[in-house]
PDB file of C-alpha atoms in Angstrom:
ATOM      1  CA  MET K 183      14.375  13.436  -1.850  1.00 31.00           C
ATOM      2  CA  ILE K 184      12.502  14.385   1.331  1.00 36.00           C
ATOM      3  CA  HIS K 185      11.712  11.311   3.408  1.00 43.00           C
ATOM      4  CA  GLU K 186       8.538  11.135   5.476  1.00 48.00           C
ATOM      5  CA  PRO K 187       8.358  10.020   9.118  1.00 47.00           C
ATOM      6  CA  ARG K 188       6.206   6.883   9.350  1.00 46.00           C
ATOM      7  CA  VAL K 189       4.149   8.078  12.328  1.00 43.00           C
ATOM      8  CA  TYR K 190       1.656   5.209  12.126  1.00 43.00           C
ATOM      9  CA  ARG K 191       4.426   2.685  12.810  1.00 42.00           C
ATOM     10  CA  GLU K 192       4.404   3.704  16.462  1.00 45.00           C
ATOM     11  CA  PHE K 193       1.029   2.009  16.877  1.00 43.00           C
ATOM     12  CA  VAL K 194       1.729  -1.670  16.352  1.00 50.00           C
ATOM     13  CA  ASP K 195       0.617  -4.847  18.070  1.00 54.00           C
ATOM     14  CA  ILE K 196       3.499  -7.194  17.341  1.00 53.00           C
ATOM     15  CA  GLY K 197       1.848 -10.298  18.810  1.00 59.00           C
ATOM     16  CA  ARG K 198       4.000 -13.382  18.272  1.00 67.00           C
ATOM     17  CA  ARG K 199       5.755 -11.897  15.270  1.00 80.00           C
ATOM     18  CA  THR K 200       9.039 -10.048  15.194  1.00 94.00           C
ATOM     19  CA  TYR K 201       9.593  -6.894  13.159  1.00 94.00           C
ATOM     20  CA  PHE K 202      12.384  -5.205  11.269  1.00 97.00           C
ATOM     21  CA  LYS K 203      12.876  -2.347   8.825  1.00 97.00           C
ATOM     22  CA  VAL K 204      14.675  -2.367   5.489  1.00 98.00           C
ATOM     23  CA  ARG K 205      15.526   0.850   3.669  1.00 97.00           C
ATOM     24  CA  VAL K 206      16.977   0.980   0.171  1.00 97.00           C
ATOM     25  CA  LYS K 207      16.881   4.385  -1.544  1.00 95.00           C
ATOM     26  CA  GLU K 208      13.180   5.379  -1.747  1.00 93.00           C
ATOM     27  CA  THR K 209      11.983   1.974  -0.545  1.00 97.00           C
ATOM     28  CA  ASP K 210      11.219   1.864   3.187  1.00 97.00           C
ATOM     29  CA  LEU K 211       9.766  -1.452   4.359  1.00 98.00           C
ATOM     30  CA  PHE K 212       8.387  -2.338   7.771  1.00 97.00           C
ATOM     31  CA  VAL K 213       8.128  -6.128   7.941  1.00 98.00           C
ATOM     32  CA  HIS K 214       6.530  -8.537  10.414  1.00 97.00           C
ATOM     33  CA  ALA K 215       7.503 -12.209  10.269  1.00 97.00           C
ATOM     34  CA  ARG K 216       7.902 -15.204  12.556  1.00 96.00           C
ATOM     35  CA  LYS K 217      11.658 -14.625  12.542  1.00 96.00           C
ATOM     36  CA  ASN K 218      14.087 -11.937  11.522  1.00 97.00           C
ATOM     37  CA  LEU K 219      14.519 -12.026   7.752  1.00 98.00           C
ATOM     38  CA  GLU K 220      16.173  -8.643   7.358  1.00 98.00           C
ATOM     39  CA  SER K 221      19.101  -9.810   5.234  1.00 98.00           C
ATOM     40  CA  LEU K 222      16.906 -11.786   2.839  1.00 99.00           C
ATOM     41  CA  THR K 223      14.420  -8.921   2.621  1.00 99.00           C
ATOM     42  CA  ARG K 224      17.171  -6.494   1.671  1.00 99.00           C
ATOM     43  CA  ASP K 225      18.366  -8.871  -1.046  1.00 99.00           C
ATOM     44  CA  LEU K 226      14.817  -9.154  -2.409  1.00 99.00           C
ATOM     45  CA  VAL K 227      14.340  -5.390  -2.409  1.00 99.00           C
ATOM     46  CA  LEU K 228      17.609  -4.936  -4.281  1.00 99.00           C
ATOM     47  CA  LYS K 229      16.595  -7.601  -6.798  1.00 99.00           C
ATOM     48  CA  HIS K 230      13.182  -6.159  -7.591  1.00 99.00           C
ATOM     49  CA  ARG K 231      14.445  -2.578  -7.575  1.00 99.00           C
ATOM     50  CA  SER K 232      17.123  -3.613 -10.075  1.00 98.00           C
ATOM     51  CA  TYR K 233      14.384  -4.948 -12.365  1.00 98.00           C
ATOM     52  CA  ILE K 234      12.506  -1.643 -12.149  1.00 98.00           C
ATOM     53  CA  GLU K 235      15.593   0.545 -12.524  1.00 98.00           C
ATOM     54  CA  GLY K 236      16.816  -1.505 -15.485  1.00 97.00           C
ATOM     55  CA  TYR K 237      13.446  -1.295 -17.211  1.00 97.00           C
ATOM     56  CA  ILE K 238      13.388   2.478 -16.696  1.00 97.00           C
ATOM     57  CA  ARG K 239      16.846   2.825 -18.280  1.00 97.00           C
ATOM     58  CA  ASP K 240      15.531   1.129 -21.399  1.00 95.00           C
ATOM     59  CA  ASN K 241      12.062   2.726 -21.237  1.00 96.00           C
ATOM     60  CA  PRO K 242      12.297   6.195 -19.617  1.00 97.00           C
ATOM     61  CA  ASP K 243       8.572   6.895 -20.037  1.00 97.00           C
ATOM     62  CA  PHE K 244       7.887   4.146 -17.503  1.00 98.00           C
ATOM     63  CA  ALA K 245       9.110   6.448 -14.709  1.00 98.00           C
ATOM     64  CA  THR K 246       7.205   9.586 -15.708  1.00 97.00           C
ATOM     65  CA  SER K 247       4.006   8.637 -17.510  1.00 98.00           C
ATOM     66  CA  LEU K 248       0.763   9.521 -15.721  1.00 96.00           C
ATOM     67  CA  ALA K 249      -1.195   7.491 -18.270  1.00 98.00           C
ATOM     68  CA  PRO K 250      -1.283   3.706 -18.759  1.00 98.00           C
ATOM     69  CA  LEU K 251       1.492   2.153 -20.835  1.00 98.00           C
ATOM     70  CA  GLN K 252       1.813  -0.986 -22.894  1.00 93.00           C
ATOM     71  CA  SER K 253       4.488  -3.553 -22.164  1.00 87.00           C
ATOM     72  CA  VAL K 254       7.539  -3.351 -24.415  1.00 82.00           C
ATOM     73  CA  GLY K 255       8.965  -6.820 -24.977  1.00 84.00           C
ATOM     74  CA  PRO K 256       9.626  -9.365 -22.227  1.00 91.00           C
ATOM     75  CA  ALA K 257       9.643  -7.942 -18.703  1.00 96.00           C
ATOM     76  CA  PRO K 258      10.028  -9.196 -15.120  1.00 97.00           C
ATOM     77  CA  ALA K 259       6.848 -10.033 -13.210  1.00 98.00           C
ATOM     78  CA  VAL K 260       7.038  -6.902 -11.045  1.00 98.00           C
ATOM     79  CA  ILE K 261       7.061  -4.751 -14.195  1.00 98.00           C
ATOM     80  CA  ARG K 262       4.176  -6.654 -15.757  1.00 98.00           C
ATOM     81  CA  ASP K 263       2.133  -6.276 -12.575  1.00 98.00           C
ATOM     82  CA  MET K 264       2.730  -2.520 -12.476  1.00 99.00           C
ATOM     83  CA  ILE K 265       1.775  -2.102 -16.131  1.00 98.00           C
ATOM     84  CA  THR K 266      -1.376  -4.211 -15.758  1.00 98.00           C
ATOM     85  CA  ALA K 267      -2.407  -2.364 -12.591  1.00 99.00           C
ATOM     86  CA  GLY K 268      -1.923   0.990 -14.289  1.00 99.00           C
ATOM     87  CA  GLN K 269      -4.028  -0.125 -17.232  1.00 98.00           C
ATOM     88  CA  SER K 270      -6.841  -1.283 -14.941  1.00 99.00           C
ATOM     89  CA  ALA K 271      -6.842   1.949 -12.929  1.00 99.00           C
ATOM     90  CA  GLY K 272      -6.134   4.364 -15.783  1.00 98.00           C
ATOM     91  CA  VAL K 273      -2.873   5.670 -14.307  1.00 98.00           C
ATOM     92  CA  GLY K 274       0.833   5.373 -14.992  1.00 98.00           C
ATOM     93  CA  PRO K 275       2.674   2.233 -13.871  1.00 98.00           C
ATOM     94  CA  MET K 276       4.684   3.993 -11.160  1.00 98.00           C
ATOM     95  CA  ALA K 277       1.422   4.555  -9.264  1.00 97.00           C
ATOM     96  CA  ALA K 278       1.726   0.851  -8.420  1.00 98.00           C
ATOM     97  CA  VAL K 279       5.424   0.690  -7.541  1.00 98.00           C
ATOM     98  CA  ALA K 280       5.179   0.632  -3.730  1.00 97.00           C
ATOM     99  CA  GLY K 281       2.416  -1.959  -3.723  1.00 98.00           C
ATOM    100  CA  ALA K 282       4.160  -4.111  -6.308  1.00 99.00           C
ATOM    101  CA  LEU K 283       7.368  -4.147  -4.266  1.00 99.00           C
ATOM    102  CA  SER K 284       5.450  -5.007  -1.079  1.00 98.00           C
ATOM    103  CA  GLU K 285       3.782  -7.965  -2.742  1.00 99.00           C
ATOM    104  CA  HIS K 286       6.761  -9.387  -4.601  1.00 99.00           C
ATOM    105  CA  VAL K 287       8.996  -9.163  -1.551  1.00 99.00           C
ATOM    106  CA  GLY K 288       6.233 -10.505   0.695  1.00 99.00           C
ATOM    107  CA  ARG K 289       5.402 -13.509  -1.455  1.00 99.00           C
ATOM    108  CA  GLU K 290       9.036 -14.583  -1.612  1.00 99.00           C
ATOM    109  CA  LEU K 291       9.394 -14.189   2.157  1.00 99.00           C
ATOM    110  CA  LEU K 292       6.487 -16.605   2.663  1.00 98.00           C
ATOM    111  CA  ALA K 293       8.898 -19.418   1.806  1.00 98.00           C
ATOM    112  CA  CYS K 294      10.634 -18.682   5.130  1.00 98.00           C
ATOM    113  CA  SER K 295       7.746 -17.627   7.378  1.00 98.00           C
ATOM    114  CA  PRO K 296       4.055 -18.662   7.353  1.00 96.00           C
ATOM    115  CA  GLU K 297       3.073 -15.142   8.387  1.00 97.00           C
ATOM    116  CA  ILE K 298       4.343 -12.077   6.560  1.00 98.00           C
ATOM    117  CA  ILE K 299       3.230  -8.459   6.679  1.00 97.00           C
ATOM    118  CA  VAL K 300       5.097  -5.990   4.476  1.00 98.00           C
ATOM    119  CA  GLU K 301       4.248  -2.282   4.720  1.00 97.00           C
ATOM    120  CA  ASN K 302       5.768   0.148   2.239  1.00 96.00           C
ATOM    121  CA  GLY K 303       4.607   3.733   2.657  1.00 91.00           C
ATOM    122  CA  GLY K 304       1.035   2.754   3.516  1.00 93.00           C
ATOM    123  CA  ASP K 305       0.805  -0.115   1.038  1.00 97.00           C
ATOM    124  CA  VAL K 306       0.500  -3.393   2.913  1.00 98.00           C
ATOM    125  CA  PHE K 307       0.830  -7.036   1.850  1.00 98.00           C
ATOM    126  CA  ILE K 308      -0.695  -9.320   4.499  1.00 98.00           C
ATOM    127  CA  LYS K 309      -0.594 -13.071   5.065  1.00 98.00           C
ATOM    128  CA  ALA K 310      -1.455 -13.863   8.681  1.00 96.00           C
ATOM    129  CA  ASP K 311      -2.814 -16.878  10.533  1.00 95.00           C
ATOM    130  CA  ALA K 312      -5.527 -14.913  12.358  1.00 94.00           C
ATOM    131  CA  PRO K 313      -7.659 -11.860  11.515  1.00 95.00           C
ATOM    132  CA  LEU K 314      -6.067  -8.515  12.285  1.00 94.00           C
ATOM    133  CA  THR K 315      -7.051  -4.863  12.223  1.00 94.00           C
ATOM    134  CA  VAL K 316      -5.345  -2.374   9.917  1.00 94.00           C
ATOM    135  CA  ALA K 317      -5.655   1.163  11.279  1.00 93.00           C
ATOM    136  CA  LEU K 318      -6.477   3.870   8.734  1.00 94.00           C
ATOM    137  CA  PHE K 319      -4.036   6.791   8.908  1.00 92.00           C
ATOM    138  CA  ALA K 320      -5.653   9.920   7.435  1.00 93.00           C
ATOM    139  CA  GLY K 321      -3.409  12.774   8.500  1.00 91.00           C
ATOM    140  CA  ARG K 322      -5.289  15.544  10.312  1.00 92.00           C
ATOM    141  CA  SER K 323      -8.735  14.070   9.743  1.00 96.00           C
ATOM    142  CA  PRO K 324     -10.546  13.431  13.047  1.00 95.00           C
ATOM    143  CA  MET K 325     -11.026   9.871  11.801  1.00 94.00           C
ATOM    144  CA  SER K 326      -7.299   9.215  11.494  1.00 93.00           C
ATOM    145  CA  LEU K 327      -6.253   6.180  13.572  1.00 92.00           C
ATOM    146  CA  ARG K 328      -9.801   5.998  14.956  1.00 94.00           C
ATOM    147  CA  ILE K 329     -11.176   3.456  12.495  1.00 95.00           C
ATOM    148  CA  GLY K 330      -9.666   0.284  11.119  1.00 94.00           C
ATOM    149  CA  LEU K 331     -10.296  -2.493   8.635  1.00 96.00           C
ATOM    150  CA  ARG K 332     -10.666  -6.008  10.002  1.00 96.00           C
ATOM    151  CA  ILE K 333      -8.754  -8.226   7.580  1.00 97.00           C
ATOM    152  CA  ASP K 334      -8.780 -12.018   7.393  1.00 96.00           C
ATOM    153  CA  ALA K 335      -5.742 -13.043   5.350  1.00 96.00           C
ATOM    154  CA  SER K 336      -5.493 -16.558   6.751  1.00 95.00           C
ATOM    155  CA  ARG K 337      -6.472 -18.354   3.543  1.00 95.00           C
ATOM    156  CA  GLU K 338      -4.981 -16.044   0.951  1.00 96.00           C
ATOM    157  CA  ALA K 339      -2.830 -12.946   1.025  1.00 98.00           C
ATOM    158  CA  THR K 340      -4.616  -9.608   1.043  1.00 98.00           C
ATOM    159  CA  ALA K 341      -3.493  -6.139   0.004  1.00 98.00           C
ATOM    160  CA  VAL K 342      -4.531  -2.959   1.803  1.00 98.00           C
ATOM    161  CA  CYS K 343      -3.157   0.152   0.094  1.00 98.00           C
ATOM    162  CA  THR K 344      -3.664   3.795   1.024  1.00 96.00           C
ATOM    163  CA  SER K 345      -3.175   7.016  -0.933  1.00 95.00           C
ATOM    164  CA  SER K 346      -3.469  10.579   0.372  1.00 94.00           C
ATOM    165  CA  GLY K 347      -3.649  14.005  -1.198  1.00 90.00           C
ATOM    166  CA  THR K 348      -2.816  15.776   2.068  1.00 86.00           C
ATOM    167  CA  ILE K 349       0.100  13.798   3.529  1.00 82.00           C
ATOM    168  CA  GLY K 350       3.174  12.070   2.157  1.00 69.00           C
ATOM    169  CA  HIS K 351       5.299  12.758  -0.918  1.00 66.00           C
ATOM    170  CA  SER K 352       3.519  10.522  -3.436  1.00 69.00           C
ATOM    171  CA  LEU K 353       1.801  12.310  -6.309  1.00 68.00           C
ATOM    172  CA  SER K 354      -1.969  12.767  -5.955  1.00 77.00           C
ATOM    173  CA  LEU K 355      -4.147  15.079  -8.039  1.00 82.00           C
ATOM    174  CA  GLY K 356      -6.869  15.105  -5.370  1.00 85.00           C
ATOM    175  CA  SER K 357      -7.208  16.186  -1.757  1.00 90.00           C
ATOM    176  CA  ALA K 358      -8.634  13.166   0.078  1.00 96.00           C
ATOM    177  CA  ASP K 359      -7.118  12.623   3.497  1.00 96.00           C
ATOM    178  CA  ALA K 360      -7.039   8.904   2.751  1.00 96.00           C
ATOM    179  CA  VAL K 361      -8.217   6.490   0.093  1.00 98.00           C
ATOM    180  CA  CYS K 362      -7.844   2.861   1.126  1.00 98.00           C
ATOM    181  CA  VAL K 363      -8.317  -0.002  -1.349  1.00 98.00           C
ATOM    182  CA  VAL K 364      -8.529  -3.715  -0.563  1.00 98.00           C
ATOM    183  CA  SER K 365      -7.660  -6.340  -3.182  1.00 99.00           C
ATOM    184  CA  SER K 366      -5.846  -9.619  -3.640  1.00 98.00           C
ATOM    185  CA  SER K 367      -3.283  -7.681  -5.722  1.00 99.00           C
ATOM    186  CA  CYS K 368      -1.091  -5.125  -3.990  1.00 99.00           C
ATOM    187  CA  ALA K 369      -0.085  -3.470  -7.268  1.00 99.00           C
ATOM    188  CA  LEU K 370      -3.735  -3.088  -8.272  1.00 99.00           C
ATOM    189  CA  ALA K 371      -4.777  -1.769  -4.847  1.00 99.00           C
ATOM    190  CA  ASP K 372      -1.973   0.812  -4.959  1.00 98.00           C
ATOM    191  CA  ALA K 373      -2.840   2.016  -8.463  1.00 98.00           C
ATOM    192  CA  VAL K 374      -6.580   2.166  -7.757  1.00 99.00           C
ATOM    193  CA  ALA K 375      -6.021   4.061  -4.495  1.00 98.00           C
ATOM    194  CA  THR K 376      -4.154   6.691  -6.517  1.00 97.00           C
ATOM    195  CA  ALA K 377      -6.807   6.807  -9.244  1.00 98.00           C
ATOM    196  CA  VAL K 378      -9.692   7.091  -6.778  1.00 98.00           C
ATOM    197  CA  GLY K 379      -7.820   9.725  -4.775  1.00 97.00           C
ATOM    198  CA  ASN K 380      -7.297  11.792  -7.921  1.00 96.00           C
ATOM    199  CA  ARG K 381     -11.085  12.095  -8.175  1.00 97.00           C
ATOM    200  CA  VAL K 382     -11.679  13.485  -4.686  1.00 97.00           C
ATOM    201  CA  ARG K 383     -11.272  17.244  -4.402  1.00 95.00           C
ATOM    202  CA  SER K 384     -14.274  17.861  -2.153  1.00 96.00           C
ATOM    203  CA  VAL K 385     -16.775  15.903  -0.053  1.00 97.00           C
ATOM    204  CA  ALA K 386     -19.180  16.082  -2.992  1.00 98.00           C
ATOM    205  CA  ASP K 387     -16.818  13.865  -5.012  1.00 98.00           C
ATOM    206  CA  ILE K 388     -16.859  10.897  -2.623  1.00 98.00           C
ATOM    207  CA  GLN K 389     -19.766   8.983  -4.152  1.00 98.00           C
ATOM    208  CA  GLN K 390     -18.592   9.243  -7.757  1.00 98.00           C
ATOM    209  CA  ALA K 391     -15.083   8.262  -6.697  1.00 98.00           C
ATOM    210  CA  LEU K 392     -16.453   5.171  -4.932  1.00 98.00           C
ATOM    211  CA  ALA K 393     -18.444   4.314  -8.061  1.00 98.00           C
ATOM    212  CA  PHE K 394     -15.269   4.531 -10.138  1.00 98.00           C
ATOM    213  CA  GLY K 395     -13.383   2.220  -7.800  1.00 98.00           C
ATOM    214  CA  ARG K 396     -16.097  -0.413  -7.617  1.00 98.00           C
ATOM    215  CA  ARG K 397     -16.118  -0.783 -11.413  1.00 98.00           C
ATOM    216  CA  ILE K 398     -12.523  -2.016 -11.512  1.00 99.00           C
ATOM    217  CA  LYS K 399     -12.191  -5.788 -11.623  1.00 98.00           C
ATOM    218  CA  GLY K 400     -10.217  -7.169  -8.714  1.00 98.00           C
ATOM    219  CA  VAL K 401     -11.135  -4.441  -6.221  1.00 99.00           C
ATOM    220  CA  ALA K 402     -12.814  -5.850  -3.101  1.00 98.00           C
ATOM    221  CA  GLY K 403     -13.476  -2.600  -1.265  1.00 98.00           C
ATOM    222  CA  VAL K 404     -12.785   1.125  -1.074  1.00 99.00           C
ATOM    223  CA  VAL K 405     -12.740   3.557   1.862  1.00 98.00           C
ATOM    224  CA  ILE K 406     -12.497   7.329   1.380  1.00 98.00           C
ATOM    225  CA  VAL K 407     -11.828   9.824   4.179  1.00 98.00           C
ATOM    226  CA  LYS K 408     -12.218  13.550   3.532  1.00 97.00           C
ATOM    227  CA  GLY K 409     -12.186  15.659   6.670  1.00 96.00           C
ATOM    228  CA  ASP K 410     -14.915  14.320   8.931  1.00 97.00           C
ATOM    229  CA  LYS K 411     -16.714  12.497   6.100  1.00 97.00           C
ATOM    230  CA  LEU K 412     -16.403   8.818   5.267  1.00 97.00           C
ATOM    231  CA  GLY K 413     -17.383   6.864   2.155  1.00 98.00           C
ATOM    232  CA  VAL K 414     -17.279   3.070   1.993  1.00 98.00           C
ATOM    233  CA  TRP K 415     -17.975   0.448  -0.657  1.00 98.00           C
ATOM    234  CA  GLY K 416     -17.439  -3.303  -0.554  1.00 98.00           C
ATOM    235  CA  ASN K 417     -17.728  -6.230   1.808  1.00 93.00           C
ATOM    236  CA  LEU K 418     -15.541  -4.575   4.429  1.00 97.00           C
ATOM    237  CA  GLU K 419     -15.633  -4.738   8.208  1.00 97.00           C
ATOM    238  CA  LEU K 420     -14.861  -1.328   9.683  1.00 97.00           C
ATOM    239  CA  VAL K 421     -14.183  -1.244  13.406  1.00 96.00           C
ATOM    240  CA  PRO K 422     -13.580   1.587  15.880  1.00 94.00           C
ATOM    241  CA  ILE K 423     -10.141   1.500  17.435  1.00 89.00           C
ATOM    242  CA  THR K 424      -8.291   3.118  20.295  1.00 83.00           C
ATOM    243  CA  LEU K 425      -4.587   2.945  19.700  1.00 68.00           C
ATOM    244  CA  LYS K 426      -1.763   3.203  22.185  1.00 61.00           C
ATOM    245  CA  ARG K 427       1.879   3.525  21.320  1.00 50.00           C
ATOM    246  CA  SER K 428       3.443   0.091  21.435  1.00 46.00           C
ATOM    247  CA  ALA K 429       6.416  -0.265  23.728  1.00 36.00           C
ATOM    248  CA  SER K 430       7.711  -2.999  21.438  1.00 36.00           C
ATOM    249  CA  ALA K 431       7.263  -1.051  18.223  1.00 35.00           C
ATOM    250  CA  PRO K 432      10.201   0.796  16.700  1.00 29.00           C
ATOM    251  CA  ALA K 433      10.560   4.495  17.315  1.00 27.00           C
ATOM    252  CA  VAL K 434       9.592   6.710  14.428  1.00 26.00           C
ATOM    253  CA  GLY K 435      12.516   8.155  12.529  1.00 25.00           C
ATOM    254  CA  ILE K 436      13.335   9.933   9.319  1.00 19.00           C
ATOM    255  CA  LYS K 437      14.701   7.551   6.744  1.00 19.00           C
TER     256      LYS K 437
END
């Protein structure tokens, strides 16, 4: 598998949190917490990946289906979340895998740190004491890393997930530079970002793609970037940003 450099990780305001990275096969997490929880995070990734890999051994279609699937017998929570998200968005369950892993790892880490941010290939689980800004990475679009979403995840965790048809290795049937979805469910946000992105092949598709996203229960907002055009739906606060490379952020590498 070709691994992608996480360019956006160079632009990070650490604040009072520490950071660390955990890589297990295709899973590449960038985690912020009040203390270093790298060992525990790796154990959690291995646990939830084992659930997914075991389910795929028994149900091979789970790994390849581009259409929603039904649950087959009892299944771990991460599997159920992926299946439910795929059903809601009209896509296969693996469209939700990165977001589901971010959330399940993040929620378990909250037992050890009151603030947790888990980013997994552009899919972010956030629980933070104060509002923060999530920069929108949109490849070669002139808007990339120039606008951000102001997120208040102080009362409840929030998911911000991004899909792209022009960057990264994840499957997209569209050509949006970025589709960003906000929800309380990371699995749902991930699946919906994929589904909305599949509907954007030109600027003319932005409005109908937004309309599709807003109809899905549990979606709080959608942002679409296509070239120099922007489409937004939801109660979202978009802010202009000027980013500088953080001296305290990790250097970008190839995993």
